[in-house]
Each structure stands twice: as structure tokens, then as C-alpha cells.
């Protein structure tokens, strides 16, 4: 029997059981990026949270249909393309490709479907026709608008009253609107902009209708779960609900989950505020595995402050995981048997945490307990086949559910050491990182052999390189540059 998953459903502002429409299957949509520029690490949080939800359902045994779109037709894309004097669709495709590279660097599983707006025009036009037919859309000079007051449940997600709403929509208020809250479904064509034929003349869709049409195309009129950043709750997700339920005459989504902001200082990270660190720049500097660790180790509904401390903590966690994994692989299977009560049922405990509103920090706490157990009990001898298999299963589950165990442990540790050097202002010298790691291993072996003089000599060599070594109670050692 599959675990029951509890999610914090923002539609009701409460944690509740997610009841799949089809037992054992999850249909899930996550709002993807607008591809007009390189993505920043704030965008990465939404991407990684979507990937974690995908991974967690798979790890819990569910069959998942996961749709994450690319918005490749949008005002921002057109404006940037005009600045650069390039075709907007060519420009957006360039950044779709760059986004895919960033996703790969973050160890993200491929989504089941990754539709683009430009490939979904027949479905968008058909949905707008349904809205007009049902009395929720109206045409003014080739522009189609949504009649917000007619949808009496408007505001049920954002909990906003219609008359007091602040209209953060992407287009200027049109004097021909029936109500100030009405939003655009179809825009008339303008010179230099991509456009498509429609019953209302050539034009292109508004922002909100795009996701309604793409989700319906691949998931149907009603599906289980919709995810996005908390900044999308209004107006985007509110408008998705209004469109989809008015067009399809049925419930749109059973549960809505939203990840919190990544904060830079006291403000959320965004291009418009100018406080941007791109995914590409961070990965080139510190590595994608560090960024994923940073983003995945905090609960998705908690705000995450961006600072040097959280980067250092992520580096330490990556080192801790992969020092253990490297040792586990190197030691292999032996004969040592110990009391395994401490790690019995770890996978079941991790599943329980993950089924509780995708609690990755809680699940990782059990994984780190396993690491402490292994480092304490198997300093010099390898575990028996039974214990080795038990730990192997914990590693494999953690890898699938979180994407935080990387099988190229040597390369991962080198990436982490380089990142540590950079953040300490040492420039991330790869040769020096390799030298330091070799000395750390040499000192660990000397200590294991109780050759204290040799261990002290290596410590002095490390000190000369500006490295401080901290010996942990479980027999491991971590290092950092002197500040």
C-alpha cells in the first residue's frame, strides 16, 4: 500500500490528505520559467522544489505524470528581443536551451512533458472560444478579455476580495474593460511581434491562459496538484482557476502548493530588483551540487535567506555526504556485525517525513544519522553483507528522493573543496584542493594506525597551507581555510 501524502493546500490554507484522482497515480503541474534571460537562483528554488515533489512521489511508489512548461511567448521576451534586434521566438528558444543546461547542472529529473506556449496555440484558442461561448470572455477590437465578476468564486485561492484587489497584471489597464479586474486572454497583433491566426484576428495569448491550456492538454480538465512560487498565487494562479473552471465547467486542481521566496537581504531575489545571482554564475563558481544542496535542505514553505553562511553549510553537507559515500564504496563488504537498531526502519522513517508535506529536512536528518552510525561503527572494518545491504538501500532511496547523493563522489568532493576555497578567498585552486584532500586522507590513515607523530606532522603541513582541521566525534574530519 502506498503512503498517504499530506500537503499544505493553499486553497484551504491547511494541511490535508492528497487523494489522487486515480489511485497510485499523480498528475502534477509546475509553472516553468519565462525564457528571456539566464535564470537566477531564486528561479532555481522553484525548479528544485518542483523536482523534489516529482522525486518524492516516485520514491514513495507513485506513477507520476509531471508537466513543467516553458513560457516562450511573453512581453518580456519580446521587449528583450527588440533590444537585441533578434526574432523573439529565436531568442526564447536560446534561453529554453540554456535553462535545460541549468536544470541538468542541478541534477533534475526530466519532466514527463515540457510544453512551450508557441506549440500550444490550437489548445489556447480553443479554450478562449469555450470561455466566450460560456459567457466569460468578450471581444473588444480584436482583443479578448476575461469577465472576472462573472466568476463568482474569484479570489478563492488568494483570499482577496474582488473590489480591493491590486492588479499586478502584465498589461496596462484597458479603457474598454467591463471591470478593472478583467484580464487579457488574446492580444491583437503588433508589428515586430510573433502572432498567430485566430477567430479574432492575428494576435497572441495573454500570460494566464497559456498555463490553463498547457495543463489541460497533458493532464486533463482536472488534476491532482499544482505547484509554483508564492509570488504566482495572485494573479497568475487565481486567473488560471477562473479560466479553467469557467471553460471546463468543473474543478481545476485539487491541491495548490507554493514554495516561499529566496531572500537577498530583506527582499526577494528578482531581476526587477537588480539583486540577482544567476544559476549559471553560481554553478561556474561553486558548482550545481552545492546549489541543489542549499535549496533542497530547507522546507519548501520556509523563506530562505541568501548569504555566505548558507553556502558554507551546503558545502559542508555535500562534503559530509560524499566523504561517507566514498568510504562506504571503498570499504565494500566485510564481516563486521554490529547492533543495527539505530538504523533499522530508516527508509520507512524517511518516507513518513517526505509524505508529510514533502519534509526533506526531516528526511535528511535520518540520513545524516545513518552517516554518523556508519562512521562510528566502521572506522577500520567493512560491514557484513546484511548491514552493507541495509545501508545501500538507504543511500539509494535518498538519492532517488532528494537527488543529493551523487555517484561521482570523487568529483563531487573536488567541487566542494574548490567551492570552500573560493568562499574563503583562496581562489578555488584545484591543485591545492587535491593536495589538501590527499593530506587529509594521509592524516586519517595515520590516526587510524595510531601513528600520532605522523598525524601531527601532516596537521602542521595543513596549517602551513592555511587549513584548519576539525576532528569530529564520529571519527571523521572536516577542514576549512583559516579566516
Coordinates of N, CA, C and O in Angstrom, one line a residue, residues 3 60 343-355 366 394 397:
X3 N 2.1 5.1 0.7 CA 1.9 6.0 1.8 C 0.9 7.1 1.4 O 0.8 7.6 0.3
X60 N 8.1 7.3 -3.3 CA 7.0 6.7 -2.5 C 6.3 5.7 -3.3 O 5.4 5.0 -2.7
X343 N 19.7 2.1 12.9 CA 19.3 2.4 11.5 C 18.2 1.5 11.0 O 17.9 1.7 9.8
X344 N 17.6 0.7 11.8 CA 16.5 -0.1 11.3 C 15.3 0.8 11.1 O 15.0 1.7 11.9
X345 N 14.7 0.6 10.0 CA 13.5 1.4 9.6 C 13.8 2.8 9.2 O 12.8 3.6 9.1
X346 N 15.0 3.1 8.8 CA 15.3 4.5 8.4 C 14.6 4.9 7.1 O 14.0 6.0 7.0
X347 N 14.5 4.0 6.1 CA 13.8 4.3 4.9 C 12.3 4.5 5.2 O 11.7 5.5 4.7
X348 N 11.7 3.7 6.1 CA 10.3 4.0 6.4 C 10.1 5.3 7.1 O 9.2 6.0 6.9
X349 N 11.1 5.7 8.0 CA 11.0 7.0 8.6 C 11.2 8.1 7.6 O 10.5 9.2 7.8
X350 N 12.1 8.0 6.7 CA 12.3 9.0 5.7 C 11.0 9.1 4.8 O 10.6 10.2 4.5
X351 N 10.4 8.0 4.5 CA 9.1 8.1 3.7 C 8.0 8.8 4.5 O 7.3 9.6 3.9
X352 N 8.0 8.6 5.8 CA 7.0 9.2 6.6 C 7.2 10.7 6.6 O 6.2 11.5 6.5
X353 N 8.5 11.2 6.7 CA 8.8 12.6 6.7 C 8.4 13.2 5.3 O 7.8 14.3 5.2
X354 N 8.8 12.5 4.2 CA 8.5 13.0 2.9 C 7.0 13.1 2.6 O 6.6 13.9 1.8
X355 N 6.3 12.1 3.1 CA 4.8 12.1 2.9 C 4.1 13.2 3.7 O 2.9 13.4 3.6
X366 N 17.4 11.8 9.2 CA 17.6 10.4 9.3 C 18.7 9.9 8.5 O 19.5 8.9 8.9
X394 N 19.4 2.6 2.0 CA 19.2 3.9 2.5 C 19.8 4.9 1.5 O 19.2 6.0 1.2
X397 N 17.7 5.1 -1.7 CA 16.4 5.8 -1.5 C 16.6 7.3 -1.4 O 15.9 8.1 -2.0

